[in-house]
Amino acid sequence: MKYSYFPGCSLKGLGRAYEESLLPVMKHLGVELQELDDWNCCGATAYMAVDEAKACVLAARNLALAEKQGNRPIMAPCAACYLVLNKTKHYFHDYPAMKETIDRALGAVGLRYSGDTPVRHPLDVLINDVGLEAIKQKVRKPLKGLKIATYYGCQLVRPYATFDDQYNPITMDRLVETLGATVVRYPLKTKCCGGSLTGTVPEAGIRLVYILLNEARKRGADCLATVCPLCQFNLDAYHAQVTAEYGPVLVPTVYFTQLMGLAFGLPERELGLNRAAIPFKWRPTEAPPVKAAAAA
Amino acid sequence: MMKIQRTIKYDADRVKGFGREVMSVPGCEQLQSCIQCGTCSGVCPLSIYMDYTPRQVMALTRGDFKNEVLRSHTIWLCASCYACTVECPREIRITDIMYELKQRAIHAGIYPKRFPIPVLAREFSEMVKKHGRITEMLLVMKLFLKTNPFAAMGNWRLGIDLLKTGRFSLATEKIKQHGDIARMLDATDAKKES
Amino acid sequence: MKQQANGEIRIGFYICHCGHNIAAMVDCPEVAKYVEKLPGVALSRDYKYMCSDPGQELIQKDIREFKLNRVVVASCSPLLHEHTFRSAVEAGGLNPFFFHMVNIREHDSWVHTDRKEATDKAKALARAAVERVAYHQALEVKKVPIHPDVLVVGGGIAGIHAAMTLANAGKKVFLVEREPSIGGHMAKFDKTFPTLDCAACILTPKMSEVGAHKNITLWSYSEVTKVDGYVGNFTVTVKRKPRYINEDLCTGCQECISNCVYKEPKFLDEFNEGLGKRKPVYIPFPQATPQVVLIDPEVCLNFKHGVLIDKCKKTCVEACGEKKAIDFKQTEEIKEIKVGTIIVATGFQTFDAKRVPQYGYGIYPNVYTSLEVERLVNASGPTGGDVLLRDGRHPKAIGIIHCVGSRDKKTNRWCSRVCCMYSLKLAHLLKEHTDAEIFNFYIDMRTPGKSYEEFYDKLLEEGVQFIRGRVGEVTDWAMTPEEEGKLVLRVEDTLAGFVRRIPVDMVVLATGLEPQADAQAVRRMFNISCGSEGFFLERHPKLAPVSTFTDGIYLAGACQGPRDIPDTVAQAGAAAAEALVLIDRGYIEQEPNTAYVLEEECSGCKSCIPLCPYTAITFDEAKEKATINEALCKGCGTCVASCPSGSIAQRLFEDDEIFSEIHGVLVS
Amino acid sequence: MSSTTTKPTSPPAPAVVPWQPRIVAFFCNWCTYTAADLAGVSRLKYASNIRVIRLMCSGRVDPQFILDALARGADGVLIGGCHPGDCHYAEGNYKMLRRFQMLKRMLNDLGIEEQRVRLEWISAAEGEKVKRVVNEMVGQVQKLGRLGIPQKFEEWDKEMEHFAAQVAEKAATSPCACAAPEQPALATA
């Protein structure tokens, strides 16, 4: 299993912990990630607002690079990148005008995009390529007793629900259950975290963050599991503002990859768990899967 | 003394053809079949802060009320979560229409002064054009300085957390061929003029 | 090439303006001028409305004055007016088949945008017709007798009314119903809008009439499995499913039910939408017709997975005693009947609310479908009319969401027509039963119909809340204290212009109407068409709303499209009337478009024989030639096209006629 | 046989193309002809190059009709029947399909492009499909260009006469495969 790995800006910055946990976990599962050489910003949400064509062109460069560099499927862990890359691919096929623009722009730097490269999210790869069985095999420290609110956010399932249901996605639920954890019913699993509004229009953004955290707390979750660096950042970094506004709701937010790392028994420092503002203190106890099964 | 202003709209308030223009953009065609059911507003997580609800923006756009639409906060409050697009019974791609309207607002230069979002958008694009990648903290800093410096201080706690947790790096992310980006983007514009 | 006999050809050509419908896009006078010069054309006119009486009289007059022996009319589709003009030609003293029609409206003026192009097309089509008509022969219409019996498929209000109408007119009717009892959806309703008279009170008398009527053979718990033949002479196969009860012996005393080894009902009760329970031996509902119980082999102890094992104490049999109505050995029965006409009234199914997950049906127990609520408020329903929620509470606030599975491109595009009105009705009934605060969430309030709008007014006066807005989602997470433990609807109050969160205890989903799951199979069986949305297609949306493209088969009720009870009953009456027309005339005229063998040319290769779907072709061993039984021939022309020696011809579609049409459209 | 495209395909603008192909269509009475009527009632707009000839069933379409149409100057032929299983006469459309396959092979041998003849299943409810198919077909044939068999015939005839003159011997018969059916005795008014 080989993929062109497209980290995107966030995983080099605020989403650092995501990459730190993703890479060892994938390695552990024998998934080979080749970081896309000289990748550029995906063109994400903010750029879309300035100029859609340009945003698509930016994304297209990465798609073209991937085709050039071994033509493997792209793995984009950041939900925003995942969406923009997919959207570009759709536009490329659906709108001749857009295709023409992209061809011209890429041509200017001697690149070509055929429109085939699949764009995949790690969750998709884990469930459909690696498979839950293989993952189960690797579990050393089952996350027994850990209650998780699985939080998918918006852009992973909308508008292009390629590998999971738009209203009630379940891939992450199945994954963390495989890790031995318990999933709490969380009706907000696909609601918006406020995106960049937390920074730009705090009163709006912070409220959304509060709603998400508070509901998780009310449903008795020990943590929220997320698939997107921006979600993680919003839910984690703004706790001060949330507390100031609505009182304390300190539910830690972790990447699903970090949970996998813990369950696989990978060394903690590899998982970037120390990077959360709301520390995630829960740890699984050493227990061979057999015993765990018996106990369960 | 209460301040009053006229709310009636005269035909002169319309910018005729605006609606048709927007609806001719790829991805925005479906707006023609809007039945004003309000599902978009019903599912929008930000609609509670908007001056016009998404549904109203659809109606105003179709009705050629260009100035009202481009001046509204609504288009800037859209967080692009695509809930409306997925739920719309007429399969109108509302999020994409919002993008289209944001672009028009930026080009027309009419958006709330010192309103952070368009500034963020522009900063973002400039940074990408220069370096090909985004250095988030740099972006956030610039944003706050440009819009209201005090917010930057208000967020001091956030800054410290990020420092503590080693997520606050100001080292600029660059790509090797950053010349490429500029060239591509110019090539993109090339056809706009033509 | 066969020389055409009737000596000199004198064609009269008429082009119709159809007001502006044709004239706006086709230059009619010019076409008339063009045709005038064509060989064989004795006169050529353009006229405002050819189908009008003056138009038809004009044709008749010209035939006499100008000794016309052929007529061509260029106007609308032949499917619409061919018959009209043929009669006109006949009235003029000509054989009606010396006529041909050109479609320059549906196929030309209505679908093109360039006047020149449209006019050229009209010329070409006109020329083709002129050249064709020259070859036309005098033909006799064939008369086929009609079998007087009628089959009505579906025992809902539509089927019931159609059957009663026909039976009262003295016709023998077979009424076939899939369920154990007739009554259909209407039997499940509590009250009916806008009059609020109870459904059972007005329906059950009709049901028992059907059951008792000497002219009606009622086969409930039965399905049509095969339809052969054609108008006037259908052969229909009906499967009668075993109910393990001898219908003739059962008196409906229901002793067996009370004496079943199951003391308490414990199986989901279909009639009550699964809200109630029944026993393995049961009668669907008190007024069921026929008044005969049935046994569910899936749950009866005397069966295992539907197979008889004979292990039960059979207390039911004891209870039945001398009547000996219970028969565990009963098996499926196959009946074959002959009828002349068929009325399809197979009804609709309600939209599956699970398909819109954002409304939480199947996730939150207190989200109900409208049909469930009909049972819930019904005095003979599972709760005896007490609106008791699945969690045992009584609702203090209720939200009714309109257009669930209607007007939605992602599910069903169409408006289901009845939801607005039945939602108003349910709002009224729920108010009456619970005095809860009631919110109606609608996109557009559609109350067209006699005293429907007045009913809406009544509801407004009753203080029911109406919010114009399609609900975004139904959730159970609370934002504020008063939302705790409630279902919350998030919706834009589009008239007020802001978004609201509204906590309620009960949500009612006004699910739309859609075609039966097996509509496609049924359609194939009866050889009728479906519209794009899957409802059966009428022959003409305005002028033949209950006919189908298959002669002798008619439509009644919601199988043709969503409609309410008054419309359904009216349509059922219309369908019955259409059937009566055929029956009382006693015969139908068939297009004389049958095929015939040119004996001198037939080489007796037999290749045509297996091609005929109606086994109309046989081999005459004596002459060693194929012969066609024209009584059986339906005129598809497949054999004609396939005969290697070209020795089969088809009336009205002779090779010469078609070749000349091809020539006609291509010259110039 | 029919391609369903998600994006609305704009009908070929006739203006762009110098010449208008002539397309003869044979529609069955029960499905496709009715669908064309529906297209009309729904005021759908499509290319005007098509000339419809009504038959009771696609099963009546004799390969000769198609060849004759091409021979007389049609640039393409469209046949429309009910969907498989929906034929008003049970299976006429299947019979046509069988014939159609053989005909295609024959056309190939004659050097006539397959895309010039097209068989479509169009139900009475599919007015939209009539529009789509006609527009697609017109576009397709426009790309292929004029077929022009009658002109070819003329050339061949000339060659024959020339040849005949050379061998100085009356050519009793012209080998022209399809002479027009002689018209019946006609009198002009």
CSV table of N, CA, C and O in Angstrom, one decimal, chain B residues 111-167:
chain,number,residue,atom,x,y,z
B,111,TYR,N,-16.9,45.6,1.2
B,111,TYR,CA,-17.2,44.8,2.4
B,111,TYR,C,-16.9,45.6,3.6
B,111,TYR,O,-16.2,46.6,3.6
B,112,PRO,N,-17.5,45.1,4.8
B,112,PRO,CA,-17.4,45.9,6.0
B,112,PRO,C,-15.9,46.2,6.3
B,112,PRO,O,-15.1,45.3,6.3
B,113,LYS,N,-15.6,47.5,6.5
B,113,LYS,CA,-14.2,48.0,6.7
B,113,LYS,C,-13.7,47.3,8.0
B,113,LYS,O,-14.5,47.1,9.0
B,114,ARG,N,-12.4,47.0,8.0
B,114,ARG,CA,-11.8,46.4,9.2
B,114,ARG,C,-12.5,45.1,9.6
B,114,ARG,O,-12.4,44.7,10.8
B,115,PHE,N,-13.2,44.5,8.7
B,115,PHE,CA,-13.9,43.2,9.0
B,115,PHE,C,-12.9,42.1,8.7
B,115,PHE,O,-12.4,42.1,7.6
B,116,PRO,N,-12.6,41.4,9.7
B,116,PRO,CA,-11.4,40.5,9.6
B,116,PRO,C,-11.4,39.5,8.4
B,116,PRO,O,-10.4,39.2,7.8
B,117,ILE,N,-12.6,38.9,8.2
B,117,ILE,CA,-12.6,37.8,7.3
B,117,ILE,C,-12.0,38.1,5.9
B,117,ILE,O,-11.1,37.5,5.4
B,118,PRO,N,-12.6,39.1,5.2
B,118,PRO,CA,-12.0,39.4,3.9
B,118,PRO,C,-10.5,39.7,4.0
B,118,PRO,O,-9.7,39.3,3.1
B,119,VAL,N,-10.1,40.4,5.1
B,119,VAL,CA,-8.7,40.6,5.3
B,119,VAL,C,-7.9,39.3,5.3
B,119,VAL,O,-6.9,39.1,4.6
B,120,LEU,N,-8.4,38.4,6.2
B,120,LEU,CA,-7.8,37.1,6.3
B,120,LEU,C,-7.7,36.5,4.9
B,120,LEU,O,-6.6,36.1,4.4
B,121,ALA,N,-8.8,36.5,4.1
B,121,ALA,CA,-8.8,35.9,2.8
B,121,ALA,C,-7.7,36.6,2.0
B,121,ALA,O,-6.9,35.8,1.3
B,122,ARG,N,-7.5,37.9,2.0
B,122,ARG,CA,-6.5,38.5,1.1
B,122,ARG,C,-5.1,38.2,1.6
B,122,ARG,O,-4.3,37.7,0.9
B,123,GLU,N,-4.9,38.3,3.0
B,123,GLU,CA,-3.6,38.0,3.5
B,123,GLU,C,-3.2,36.6,3.1
B,123,GLU,O,-2.1,36.3,2.6
B,124,PHE,N,-4.2,35.7,3.2
B,124,PHE,CA,-3.9,34.3,2.9
B,124,PHE,C,-3.4,34.2,1.5
B,124,PHE,O,-2.4,33.6,1.2
B,125,SER,N,-4.2,34.8,0.6
B,125,SER,CA,-3.8,34.6,-0.8
B,125,SER,C,-2.5,35.2,-1.1
B,125,SER,O,-1.6,34.6,-1.8
B,126,GLU,N,-2.2,36.4,-0.5
B,126,GLU,CA,-0.9,37.0,-0.7
B,126,GLU,C,0.2,36.1,-0.3
B,126,GLU,O,1.2,35.9,-1.0
B,127,MET,N,0.0,35.6,0.9
B,127,MET,CA,1.1,34.7,1.5
B,127,MET,C,1.3,33.5,0.6
B,127,MET,O,2.5,33.1,0.3
B,128,VAL,N,0.2,32.9,0.1
B,128,VAL,CA,0.4,31.8,-0.8
B,128,VAL,C,1.1,32.1,-2.0
B,128,VAL,O,2.1,31.5,-2.5
B,129,LYS,N,0.7,33.3,-2.6
B,129,LYS,CA,1.4,33.7,-3.8
B,129,LYS,C,2.9,33.9,-3.6
B,129,LYS,O,3.7,33.5,-4.4
B,130,LYS,N,3.2,34.4,-2.4
B,130,LYS,CA,4.7,34.6,-2.1
B,130,LYS,C,5.4,33.3,-1.8
B,130,LYS,O,6.4,33.0,-2.4
B,131,HIS,N,4.9,32.5,-0.9
B,131,HIS,CA,5.6,31.4,-0.4
B,131,HIS,C,5.1,30.0,-0.9
B,131,HIS,O,5.8,29.0,-0.7
B,132,GLY,N,3.9,30.0,-1.4
B,132,GLY,CA,3.3,28.7,-1.8
B,132,GLY,C,2.7,28.0,-0.7
B,132,GLY,O,1.9,27.0,-0.9
B,133,ARG,N,3.0,28.4,0.6
B,133,ARG,CA,2.4,27.7,1.7
B,133,ARG,C,2.0,28.7,2.7
B,133,ARG,O,2.4,29.9,2.6
B,134,ILE,N,1.3,28.2,3.8
B,134,ILE,CA,0.8,29.1,4.8
B,134,ILE,C,1.6,28.9,6.1
B,134,ILE,O,1.8,27.7,6.5
B,135,THR,N,2.0,30.0,6.7
B,135,THR,CA,2.5,29.8,8.1
B,135,THR,C,1.4,30.4,9.0
B,135,THR,O,1.2,31.6,9.1
B,136,GLU,N,0.7,29.5,9.6
B,136,GLU,CA,-0.6,29.9,10.3
B,136,GLU,C,-0.4,31.0,11.3
B,136,GLU,O,-1.1,32.0,11.2
B,137,MET,N,0.5,30.9,12.2
B,137,MET,CA,0.6,31.9,13.2
B,137,MET,C,0.9,33.3,12.6
B,137,MET,O,0.3,34.3,13.0
B,138,LEU,N,1.8,33.3,11.6
B,138,LEU,CA,2.1,34.5,11.0
B,138,LEU,C,0.8,35.1,10.5
B,138,LEU,O,0.5,36.3,10.7
B,139,LEU,N,0.0,34.3,9.9
B,139,LEU,CA,-1.2,34.8,9.3
B,139,LEU,C,-2.1,35.4,10.4
B,139,LEU,O,-2.6,36.5,10.3
B,140,VAL,N,-2.2,34.6,11.5
B,140,VAL,CA,-3.1,35.1,12.6
B,140,VAL,C,-2.6,36.4,13.1
B,140,VAL,O,-3.4,37.4,13.2
B,141,MET,N,-1.3,36.5,13.3
B,141,MET,CA,-0.8,37.8,13.9
B,141,MET,C,-1.1,38.9,12.9
B,141,MET,O,-1.8,39.9,13.3
B,142,LYS,N,-0.8,38.8,11.7
B,142,LYS,CA,-1.0,39.8,10.7
B,142,LYS,C,-2.5,40.2,10.8
B,142,LYS,O,-2.9,41.4,10.8
B,143,LEU,N,-3.3,39.2,10.8
B,143,LEU,CA,-4.8,39.4,10.8
B,143,LEU,C,-5.2,40.4,11.9
B,143,LEU,O,-5.7,41.4,11.7
B,144,PHE,N,-4.7,40.0,13.1
B,144,PHE,CA,-5.1,40.8,14.3
B,144,PHE,C,-4.6,42.2,14.2
B,144,PHE,O,-5.3,43.2,14.4
B,145,LEU,N,-3.3,42.3,13.8
B,145,LEU,CA,-2.7,43.6,13.7
B,145,LEU,C,-3.5,44.5,12.7
B,145,LEU,O,-3.8,45.7,13.0
B,146,LYS,N,-3.9,43.9,11.6
B,146,LYS,CA,-4.6,44.7,10.6
B,146,LYS,C,-6.0,45.1,11.0
B,146,LYS,O,-6.5,46.1,10.7
B,147,THR,N,-6.7,44.2,11.7
B,147,THR,CA,-8.1,44.4,12.0
B,147,THR,C,-8.3,45.2,13.4
B,147,THR,O,-8.6,46.3,13.4
B,148,ASN,N,-8.0,44.4,14.5
B,148,ASN,CA,-7.9,45.2,15.7
B,148,ASN,C,-6.8,44.7,16.7
B,148,ASN,O,-6.9,43.6,17.2
B,149,PRO,N,-5.8,45.5,16.8
B,149,PRO,CA,-4.6,45.0,17.5
B,149,PRO,C,-4.9,44.5,18.9
B,149,PRO,O,-4.3,43.5,19.4
B,150,PHE,N,-6.0,45.0,19.5
B,150,PHE,CA,-6.3,44.6,20.9
B,150,PHE,C,-6.7,43.1,21.0
B,150,PHE,O,-6.4,42.5,21.9
B,151,ALA,N,-7.4,42.7,19.9
B,151,ALA,CA,-7.8,41.3,19.9
B,151,ALA,C,-6.5,40.4,20.1
B,151,ALA,O,-6.6,39.4,20.8
B,152,ALA,N,-5.5,40.8,19.4
B,152,ALA,CA,-4.2,40.0,19.6
B,152,ALA,C,-3.9,39.9,21.0
B,152,ALA,O,-3.6,38.8,21.5
B,153,MET,N,-4.0,41.0,21.8
B,153,MET,CA,-3.7,40.9,23.2
B,153,MET,C,-4.7,40.0,23.9
B,153,MET,O,-4.5,39.2,24.7
B,154,GLY,N,-6.0,40.3,23.5
B,154,GLY,CA,-7.1,39.5,24.2
B,154,GLY,C,-6.8,38.0,24.1
B,154,GLY,O,-7.2,37.2,24.9
B,155,ASN,N,-6.1,37.7,23.0
B,155,ASN,CA,-5.8,36.2,22.8
B,155,ASN,C,-4.5,35.8,23.4
B,155,ASN,O,-3.9,34.8,23.0
B,156,TRP,N,-3.9,36.6,24.3
B,156,TRP,CA,-2.6,36.3,24.9
B,156,TRP,C,-2.5,34.8,25.4
B,156,TRP,O,-1.6,34.1,25.2
B,157,ARG,N,-3.7,34.4,26.1
B,157,ARG,CA,-3.6,33.1,26.7
B,157,ARG,C,-3.4,32.0,25.6
B,157,ARG,O,-2.6,31.1,25.7
B,158,LEU,N,-4.2,32.2,24.5
B,158,LEU,CA,-4.1,31.3,23.4
B,158,LEU,C,-2.6,31.2,22.9
B,158,LEU,O,-2.0,30.1,22.8
B,159,GLY,N,-2.0,32.4,22.7
B,159,GLY,CA,-0.6,32.4,22.3
B,159,GLY,C,0.3,31.6,23.2
B,159,GLY,O,1.0,30.7,22.8
B,160,ILE,N,0.1,31.8,24.5
B,160,ILE,CA,1.0,31.1,25.5
B,160,ILE,C,0.8,29.6,25.3
B,160,ILE,O,1.7,28.8,25.2
B,161,ASP,N,-0.5,29.2,25.3
B,161,ASP,CA,-0.8,27.8,25.1
B,161,ASP,C,0.0,27.2,23.9
B,161,ASP,O,0.7,26.2,24.0
B,162,LEU,N,-0.1,27.9,22.8
B,162,LEU,CA,0.5,27.4,21.6
B,162,LEU,C,2.0,27.3,21.7
B,162,LEU,O,2.6,26.4,21.4
B,163,LEU,N,2.6,28.4,22.4
B,163,LEU,CA,4.0,28.3,22.7
B,163,LEU,C,4.4,27.1,23.5
B,163,LEU,O,5.2,26.3,23.1
B,164,LYS,N,3.7,27.0,24.6
B,164,LYS,CA,3.9,25.8,25.5
B,164,LYS,C,3.9,24.5,24.7
B,164,LYS,O,4.8,23.7,24.9
B,165,THR,N,2.9,24.4,23.9
B,165,THR,CA,2.7,23.1,23.2
B,165,THR,C,3.5,23.0,21.9
B,165,THR,O,3.2,22.2,21.1
B,166,GLY,N,4.3,24.0,21.7
B,166,GLY,CA,5.2,24.0,20.5
B,166,GLY,C,4.5,24.0,19.2
B,166,GLY,O,4.8,23.3,18.3
B,167,ARG,N,3.4,24.7,19.2
B,167,ARG,CA,2.7,24.8,17.9
B,167,ARG,C,2.8,26.2,17.3
B,167,ARG,O,2.3,26.5,16.3
